[in-house]
Coordinates of C-alpha atoms and ligand atoms in Angstrom, one line a residue:
X1 CA 0.0 0.0 0.0
X2 CA 2.8 2.4 1.0
X3 CA 4.5 1.6 -2.4
X4 CA 1.4 2.5 -4.3
X5 CA 1.1 5.9 -2.5
X6 CA 4.7 6.6 -3.0
X7 CA 4.4 5.6 -6.7
X8 CA 1.5 7.9 -7.3
X9 CA 3.2 10.8 -5.4
X10 CA 6.4 10.2 -7.5
X11 CA 4.3 10.3 -10.6
X12 CA 3.0 13.8 -9.8
X13 CA 6.5 15.1 -9.3
X14 CA 8.2 13.3 -12.2
X15 CA 9.4 15.3 -15.2
X16 CA 7.4 13.2 -17.6
X17 CA 4.1 13.6 -15.7
X18 CA 4.4 17.3 -14.9
X19 CA 1.6 19.3 -16.6
X20 CA 0.5 22.8 -16.8
X21 CA -2.3 23.3 -14.3
X22 CA -4.5 25.9 -15.7
X23 CA -7.5 25.1 -13.5
X24 CA -7.7 27.6 -10.6
X25 CA -9.0 27.1 -7.1
X26 CA -12.5 28.1 -8.1
X27 CA -12.7 25.3 -10.7
X28 CA -11.9 22.7 -8.0
X29 CA -14.2 24.4 -5.5
X30 CA -17.1 24.1 -8.0
X31 CA -16.2 20.5 -8.7
X32 CA -16.0 19.8 -5.0
X33 CA -19.5 21.3 -4.4
X34 CA -21.0 19.3 -7.2
X35 CA -19.5 16.0 -5.9
X36 CA -20.5 16.9 -2.4
X37 CA -24.1 17.5 -3.5
X38 CA -24.2 14.2 -5.3
X39 CA -22.9 12.3 -2.2
X40 CA -25.4 14.1 0.0
X41 CA -28.2 12.9 -2.3
X42 CA -26.9 9.3 -2.1
X43 CA -26.5 9.4 1.7
X44 CA -30.1 10.5 2.2
X45 CA -31.3 7.5 0.1
X46 CA -31.7 3.9 1.0
X47 CA -28.8 1.6 0.3
X48 CA -29.4 -1.3 -2.0
X49 CA -27.8 -3.7 0.4
X50 CA -27.2 -3.6 4.1
X51 CA -23.5 -4.2 4.1
X52 CA -21.7 -1.6 6.2
X53 CA -18.3 -0.6 4.7
X54 CA -16.8 0.5 8.1
X55 CA -17.8 -2.8 9.7
X56 CA -16.4 -4.8 6.8
X57 CA -13.1 -2.9 7.1
X58 CA -12.9 -3.7 10.8
X59 CA -13.9 -7.3 10.3
X60 CA -11.1 -7.7 7.9
X61 CA -8.5 -6.1 10.1
X62 CA -8.1 -2.9 8.0
X63 CA -7.7 0.1 10.4
X64 CA -8.6 3.7 9.7
X65 CA -5.0 4.6 9.0
X66 CA -4.7 2.0 6.2
X67 CA -8.0 3.1 4.8
X68 CA -6.9 6.7 4.7
X69 CA -3.7 5.7 2.9
X70 CA -5.9 4.0 0.3
X71 CA -8.0 7.1 0.1
X72 CA -5.0 9.4 -0.6
X73 CA -3.6 6.9 -3.2
X74 CA -7.0 6.7 -5.0
X75 CA -7.5 10.5 -4.9
X76 CA -4.2 11.0 -6.5
X77 CA -4.8 8.2 -9.0
X78 CA -8.1 10.0 -10.1
X79 CA -6.0 13.2 -10.7
X80 CA -7.8 15.0 -7.9
X81 CA -6.1 17.4 -5.4
X82 CA -5.9 16.3 -1.8
X83 CA -8.9 18.4 -0.8
X84 CA -11.1 15.7 -2.4
X85 CA -9.9 12.9 -0.1
X86 CA -12.8 13.2 2.3
X87 CA -15.2 12.9 -0.7
X88 CA -13.4 9.8 -2.0
X89 CA -13.6 8.3 1.5
X90 CA -17.3 9.0 1.6
X91 CA -17.8 7.6 -2.0
X92 CA -16.2 4.3 -0.8
X93 CA -18.6 4.1 2.1
X94 CA -21.5 4.7 -0.3
X95 CA -20.6 1.9 -2.7
X96 CA -23.6 -0.1 -1.6
X97 CA -25.7 2.3 -3.7
X98 CA -24.3 1.0 -7.0
X99 CA -26.1 -1.9 -8.7
X100 CA -23.7 -3.9 -10.8
X101 CA -24.3 -6.8 -13.2
X102 CA -21.1 -8.7 -14.2
X103 CA -21.2 -11.0 -17.2
X104 CA -18.5 -13.3 -18.6
X105 CA -18.2 -14.5 -22.2
X106 CA -15.0 -15.8 -23.9
X107 CA -12.8 -15.3 -20.8
X108 CA -10.6 -16.9 -18.2
X109 CA -12.2 -15.0 -15.3
X110 CA -8.7 -13.5 -14.8
X111 CA -10.1 -10.0 -14.1
X112 CA -12.5 -11.3 -11.5
X113 CA -9.6 -13.2 -10.0
X114 CA -7.4 -10.1 -10.0
X115 CA -10.0 -8.2 -8.0
X116 CA -10.5 -11.0 -5.5
X117 CA -7.2 -12.8 -5.0
X118 CA -5.1 -10.8 -2.8
X119 CA -3.1 -12.2 0.1
X120 CA -6.0 -11.3 2.3
X121 CA -9.1 -9.2 1.9
X122 CA -7.7 -5.7 1.1
X123 CA -9.6 -2.5 0.4
X124 CA -10.1 -3.0 -3.3
X125 CA -11.6 -6.4 -2.8
X126 CA -13.7 -5.2 0.2
X127 CA -15.2 -2.6 -2.1
X128 CA -16.2 -5.4 -4.5
X129 CA -18.1 -6.9 -1.5
X130 CA -19.9 -3.7 -0.8
X131 CA -21.1 -2.7 -4.2
X132 CA -24.4 -4.2 -4.9
X133 CA -23.2 -7.1 -7.2
X134 CA -26.6 -8.3 -8.4
X135 CA -25.2 -11.0 -10.7
X136 CA -21.7 -12.5 -11.1
X137 CA -21.7 -16.1 -12.3
X138 CA -18.3 -17.0 -10.8
X139 CA -19.0 -15.5 -7.4
X140 CA -22.7 -16.3 -6.8
X141 CA -24.0 -19.4 -5.2
X142 CA -27.0 -19.7 -7.5
X143 CA -26.7 -21.8 -10.7
X144 CA -28.9 -23.0 -13.5
X145 CA -32.5 -21.7 -13.7
X146 CA -32.1 -20.1 -10.3
X147 CA -29.2 -18.0 -11.6
X148 CA -31.0 -17.1 -14.8
X149 CA -34.0 -15.9 -12.7
X150 CA -31.6 -13.9 -10.4
X151 CA -30.3 -12.1 -13.5
X152 CA -33.7 -11.4 -15.0
X153 CA -34.9 -10.0 -11.7
X154 CA -31.9 -7.7 -11.4
X155 CA -32.4 -6.4 -14.9
X156 CA -36.0 -5.7 -14.2
X157 CA -35.4 -4.1 -10.8
X158 CA -32.6 -1.8 -12.0
X159 CA -33.7 -1.3 -15.6
X160 CA -31.7 1.6 -17.1
X161 CA -29.8 2.1 -13.9
X162 CA -27.2 -0.7 -13.5
X163 CA -23.6 -0.7 -14.4
X164 CA -22.9 -3.7 -16.8
X165 CA -19.4 -5.1 -16.4
X166 CA -18.3 -7.3 -19.3
X167 CA -15.4 -9.7 -19.0
X168 CA -14.4 -11.7 -22.2
X169 CA -14.8 -11.2 -25.9
X170 CA -17.9 -12.0 -28.0
X171 CA -17.7 -14.6 -30.8
X172 CA -19.3 -13.5 -34.0
X173 CA -18.4 -16.4 -36.2
X174 CA -21.1 -19.0 -37.2
X175 CA -23.8 -16.6 -36.1
X176 CA -22.4 -16.5 -32.6
X177 CA -22.7 -20.2 -32.1
X178 CA -19.2 -20.6 -30.6
X179 CA -20.6 -19.3 -27.3
X180 CA -24.1 -19.8 -25.8
X181 CA -25.6 -19.5 -22.4
X182 CA -28.2 -21.5 -20.5
X183 CA -30.7 -24.1 -21.6
X184 CA -32.2 -21.8 -24.3
X185 CA -28.8 -21.7 -26.1
X186 CA -28.9 -17.9 -26.3
X187 CA -25.7 -16.7 -28.0
X188 CA -23.3 -14.5 -26.1
X189 CA -24.0 -11.8 -28.8
X190 CA -27.8 -11.9 -28.3
X191 CA -27.3 -12.1 -24.5
X192 CA -25.1 -9.0 -24.5
X193 CA -27.3 -7.0 -26.9
X194 CA -30.4 -7.8 -24.9
X195 CA -28.9 -7.0 -21.4
X196 CA -26.8 -4.0 -22.4
X197 CA -29.9 -2.3 -23.8
X198 CA -31.2 -1.9 -20.2
X199 CA -27.8 -0.8 -18.7
X200 CA -26.9 2.7 -17.6
X201 CA -23.4 2.2 -18.9
X202 CA -21.2 -0.7 -20.0
X203 CA -17.7 -1.2 -18.5
X204 CA -15.5 -3.6 -20.5
X205 CA -12.7 -5.1 -18.3
X206 CA -9.6 -6.8 -19.5
X207 CA -8.0 -7.3 -22.9
X208 CA -10.6 -9.6 -24.3
X209 CA -13.7 -7.5 -23.5
X210 CA -12.1 -4.3 -24.7
X211 CA -10.2 -5.3 -27.9
X212 CA -10.8 -9.0 -28.4
X213 CA -7.6 -10.2 -26.5
X214 CA -6.3 -13.7 -26.9
X215 CA -9.5 -15.1 -28.4
X216 CA -9.2 -12.6 -31.2
X217 CA -5.6 -13.5 -32.0
X218 CA -4.9 -14.7 -35.5
X219 CA -6.5 -16.6 -37.1
X220 CA -9.3 -15.7 -34.7
X221 CA -11.3 -18.9 -35.4
X222 CA -14.4 -17.8 -33.5
X223 CA -14.6 -14.3 -34.9
X224 CA -14.0 -12.8 -31.4
X225 CA -14.5 -9.1 -31.0
X226 CA -14.4 -6.6 -28.1
X227 CA -17.5 -4.9 -26.9
X228 CA -16.7 -1.6 -28.6
X229 CA -17.2 -3.3 -32.0
X230 CA -20.8 -4.1 -31.4
X231 CA -22.2 -1.7 -28.7
X232 CA -24.2 1.2 -30.0
X233 CA -25.9 4.1 -28.2
X234 CA -24.6 3.4 -24.7
X235 CA -21.8 5.0 -22.6
X236 CA -18.8 2.6 -22.7
X237 CA -15.7 2.6 -20.6
X238 CA -12.8 0.3 -21.6
X239 CA -10.4 -0.9 -18.9
X240 CA -8.0 -3.1 -20.8
X241 CA -4.9 -5.1 -19.7
X242 CA -4.5 -8.7 -18.9
X243 CA -5.7 -8.6 -16.3
X244 CA -7.2 -5.2 -15.8
X245 CA -5.7 -3.6 -12.7
X246 CA -8.2 -3.8 -9.8
X247 CA -7.2 -0.3 -8.8
X248 CA -8.5 1.0 -12.2
X249 CA -11.7 -1.0 -11.9
X250 CA -12.4 0.4 -8.4
X251 CA -11.3 3.8 -9.6
X252 CA -14.0 3.8 -12.3
X253 CA -16.7 2.8 -9.7
X254 CA -15.5 5.5 -7.3
X255 CA -15.7 8.0 -10.1
X256 CA -19.2 6.9 -10.9
X257 CA -20.3 7.2 -7.2
X258 CA -18.6 10.6 -6.9
X259 CA -19.9 12.1 -10.1
X260 CA -22.5 9.9 -11.8
X261 CA -20.5 10.6 -15.0
X262 CA -18.3 8.7 -17.4
X263 CA -14.7 9.8 -16.7
X264 CA -12.6 11.5 -19.4
X265 CA -11.7 8.9 -22.0
X266 CA -9.1 8.6 -24.6
X267 CA -9.7 7.7 -28.3
X268 CA -9.9 4.0 -27.3
X269 CA -12.4 4.8 -24.6
X270 CA -9.9 4.2 -21.8
X271 CA -10.1 6.5 -18.7
X272 CA -7.4 9.1 -19.0
X273 CA -6.7 8.9 -15.3
X274 CA -5.4 5.4 -15.8
X275 CA -4.3 5.2 -19.4
X276 CA -2.8 8.7 -19.9
X277 CA 0.7 7.3 -19.0
X278 CA 3.2 5.5 -21.1
X279 CA 4.8 2.6 -19.3
X280 CA 8.2 3.8 -20.6
X281 CA 7.8 7.3 -19.1
X282 CA 7.4 6.1 -15.6
X283 CA 9.5 2.9 -15.6
X284 CA 11.9 2.3 -12.8
X285 CA 14.5 1.0 -15.5
X286 CA 14.2 4.2 -17.6
X287 CA 17.6 5.6 -16.4
X288 CA 19.2 2.5 -17.8
X289 CA 17.5 3.0 -21.1
X290 CA 18.7 6.6 -21.2
X291 CA 22.2 5.4 -20.4
X292 CA 22.2 2.7 -23.0
X293 CA 22.4 -0.1 -20.5
X294 CA 20.4 -3.1 -21.6
X295 CA 19.7 -6.7 -20.7
X296 CA 21.2 -8.6 -23.8
X297 CA 20.4 -12.1 -22.7
X298 CA 18.2 -13.7 -20.0
X299 CA 20.3 -14.2 -16.9
X300 CA 23.2 -11.9 -18.0
X301 CA 24.9 -9.3 -15.8
X302 CA 22.5 -6.7 -17.1
X303 CA 19.5 -8.8 -16.0
X304 CA 21.1 -9.1 -12.5
X305 CA 21.5 -5.4 -12.4
X306 CA 17.9 -4.6 -13.5
X307 CA 19.0 -3.0 -16.7
X308 CA 16.5 -1.9 -19.4
X309 CA 14.5 -4.7 -21.1
X310 CA 14.1 -3.0 -24.5
X311 CA 16.4 -5.4 -26.3
X312 CA 14.5 -8.3 -24.8
X313 CA 11.4 -7.0 -26.5
X314 CA 9.9 -4.7 -23.9
X315 CA 6.9 -2.8 -25.4
X316 CA 6.8 -0.2 -22.7
X317 CA 7.6 2.6 -25.1
X318 CA 4.3 2.0 -27.0
X319 CA 2.0 1.0 -24.2
X320 CA -0.3 3.2 -22.2
X321 CA -1.2 2.1 -18.7
X322 CA -0.5 3.1 -15.1
X323 CA 0.8 -0.3 -13.9
X324 CA 4.3 1.2 -13.6
X325 CA 2.8 3.5 -10.9
X326 CA 0.0 1.6 -9.3
X327 CA 1.5 -1.9 -9.8
X328 CA -0.3 -5.2 -9.1
X329 CA -1.1 -7.4 -6.1
X330 CA -1.7 -4.5 -3.7
X331 CA 1.3 -2.7 -5.2
X332 CA 3.7 -5.5 -4.4
X333 CA 5.3 -5.5 -7.9
X334 CA 4.6 -5.4 -11.6
X335 CA 5.9 -7.3 -14.7
X336 CA 9.0 -5.1 -15.5
X337 CA 9.8 -5.0 -11.7
X338 CA 10.2 -8.8 -11.7
X339 CA 12.3 -8.8 -14.8
X340 CA 10.1 -9.3 -17.9
X341 CA 9.4 -6.7 -20.5
X342 CA 6.0 -5.2 -21.1
X343 CA 4.0 -7.1 -23.7
X344 CA 1.6 -4.2 -24.4
X345 CA -1.4 -6.0 -22.9
X346 CA -3.5 -2.8 -22.6
X347 CA -3.2 -2.0 -26.4
X348 CA -5.4 -3.3 -29.2
X349 CA -4.4 -6.6 -30.8
X350 CA -1.5 -7.0 -28.3
X351 CA -1.3 -10.7 -28.7
X352 CA -0.5 -10.5 -32.4
X353 CA 1.4 -7.2 -32.4
X354 CA 3.4 -7.1 -29.2
X355 CA 3.5 -10.2 -27.1
X356 CA 6.8 -11.7 -28.2
X357 CA 10.4 -11.2 -27.2
X358 CA 11.4 -9.3 -30.3
X359 CA 12.9 -5.9 -30.2
X360 CA 10.5 -3.2 -31.3
X361 CA 12.8 -2.0 -34.1
X362 CA 13.1 -5.5 -35.5
X363 CA 9.4 -6.0 -35.4
X364 CA 8.9 -2.8 -37.5
X365 CA 6.4 -1.2 -35.1
X366 CA 6.3 2.4 -34.2
X367 CA 5.9 3.9 -30.8
X368 CA 2.8 6.0 -30.4
X369 CA 3.0 9.6 -29.5
X370 CA 1.0 11.6 -26.9
X371 CA 0.1 10.4 -23.5
X372 CA 1.0 11.7 -20.1
X373 CA 1.5 15.4 -21.0
X374 CA -2.2 16.1 -21.2
X375 CA -3.8 13.7 -18.8
X376 CA -3.5 15.2 -15.3
X377 CA -5.9 17.9 -14.2
X378 CA -8.6 16.6 -16.6
X379 CA -10.6 14.6 -14.1
X380 CA -13.4 17.1 -13.7
X381 CA -13.9 18.1 -17.3
X382 CA -16.6 15.4 -17.8
X383 CA -18.5 16.8 -14.9
X384 CA -18.2 20.6 -15.5
X385 CA -18.7 20.5 -19.3
X386 CA -21.1 18.8 -21.6
X387 CA -18.5 16.2 -22.6
X388 CA -19.3 13.7 -19.9
X389 CA -22.3 11.5 -20.1
X390 CA -24.4 11.3 -17.0
X391 CA -25.4 7.9 -15.8
X392 CA -28.1 8.8 -13.5
X393 CA -27.1 7.6 -10.1
X394 CA -29.8 9.8 -8.4
X395 CA -32.4 8.1 -10.4
X396 CA -31.1 4.7 -9.2
X397 CA -31.6 5.5 -5.5
X398 CA -34.9 7.2 -6.1
X399 CA -36.2 4.1 -7.9
X400 CA -35.0 1.9 -5.1
X401 CA -36.5 4.1 -2.5
X402 CA -39.8 3.9 -4.3
X403 CA -39.6 0.1 -4.4
X404 CA -39.0 0.0 -0.7
X405 CA -41.9 2.4 -0.1
X406 CA -44.1 0.0 -2.0
X407 CA -43.4 -2.5 0.8
X408 CA -40.3 -4.5 0.4
X409 CA -36.8 -4.8 1.5
X410 CA -34.7 -4.5 -1.6
Ligands
SF4_1 S1 12.2 -1.7 -19.4 FE1 10.8 -1.2 -21.1 S2 9.5 0.5 -20.3 FE2 11.3 0.3 -18.9 S3 12.7 1.8 -19.7 FE3 13.2 -0.2 -20.7 S4 12.0 -0.1 -22.7 FE4 11.2 1.5 -21.3
SF4_2 S1 3.7 -4.0 -17.9 FE1 2.7 -4.0 -20.0 S2 2.1 -6.2 -20.3 FE2 2.5 -5.9 -18.1 S3 0.5 -5.5 -17.2 FE3 1.5 -3.5 -17.6 S4 0.7 -3.0 -19.7 FE4 0.3 -5.1 -19.4

């Protein structure tokens, strides 16, 4: 945890990440007031489930100090100034107002695993417990017809209000017959189109759901595609990587609770707060790259001295992601940190284009331009301008309040 906080702080002071801040105090004050008003609305509404975040933290041995460390890391990750920390803490406590349906198609459940499998229940995974996860076939006890009913009930109850998380690609070959669900044999494609129509927004997690991933690798026998190829007329947020970093998944949900808006996205629909950084620009081996010190062969002296992995095929110079800062497994480490080059898993078609140990120059691929220079300080743009798409969180809690008033515990 401390590593993650230090990493995020380092990012904000690093040369590559320094940006012109042209937003004054009044901008952030307005943004703060809008977020505060949203959270007040939420707090005055009924939660969807009865789970108490503070109690869960206590039950899992997470003290207030650890929680506040997580809050400051998450606030910084979302590109917000420290004054927003109390609001981020409040947003975490109000996670039980967010209805989520999580569907898996052509996947390995690696993104769900990444979110769940820490060495003990940590804050990101506790947050997953607190959100109102109405359907997740890997995690839920229900199966068969009972599970199908649970899904249909959730869609009906939260029509137009739920966040739809998609893990895995969607096979389009043979009229979608490579992937079907349930006794009716509904194809993944039909299932996705039917359910996404009633979602407030769709969040594609992992390389497969975003850009097709490994199932879409040549020769792509099932005609696998990512969600962005087929979704029309709905807000979509892509959180690629293999697996998607749990911190980024939680960051998107915190942003949703805080603002009810889709965060600022790049041209591939990735949140800029997470994908506005090039791996190479914040890599701990960058000084060796600049000095021309490379690993030339696995196990050589360069490898022992943590030299740059460029000549071993590292694709960090062309990959946008924040894993060099946020890291994986509760900030314990990340791929380059343990000695293997980046394989560009958060970029489209990474399996065919990037995931081999061949030097970029030999592979005749060009590094992209852009990135970190224009990412910071853009968090609030979606909220204060017309660019962001509202996803109606107030309507969610109002609807639930109404349902309760009609006589039931939701
Ligand atoms: S290891 Fe990769 S990302 Fe790091 S400095 Fe070298 S080429 Fe760049
Ligand atoms: S270092 Fe590269 S391949 Fe590894 S997780 Fe990050 S983006 Fe993916």
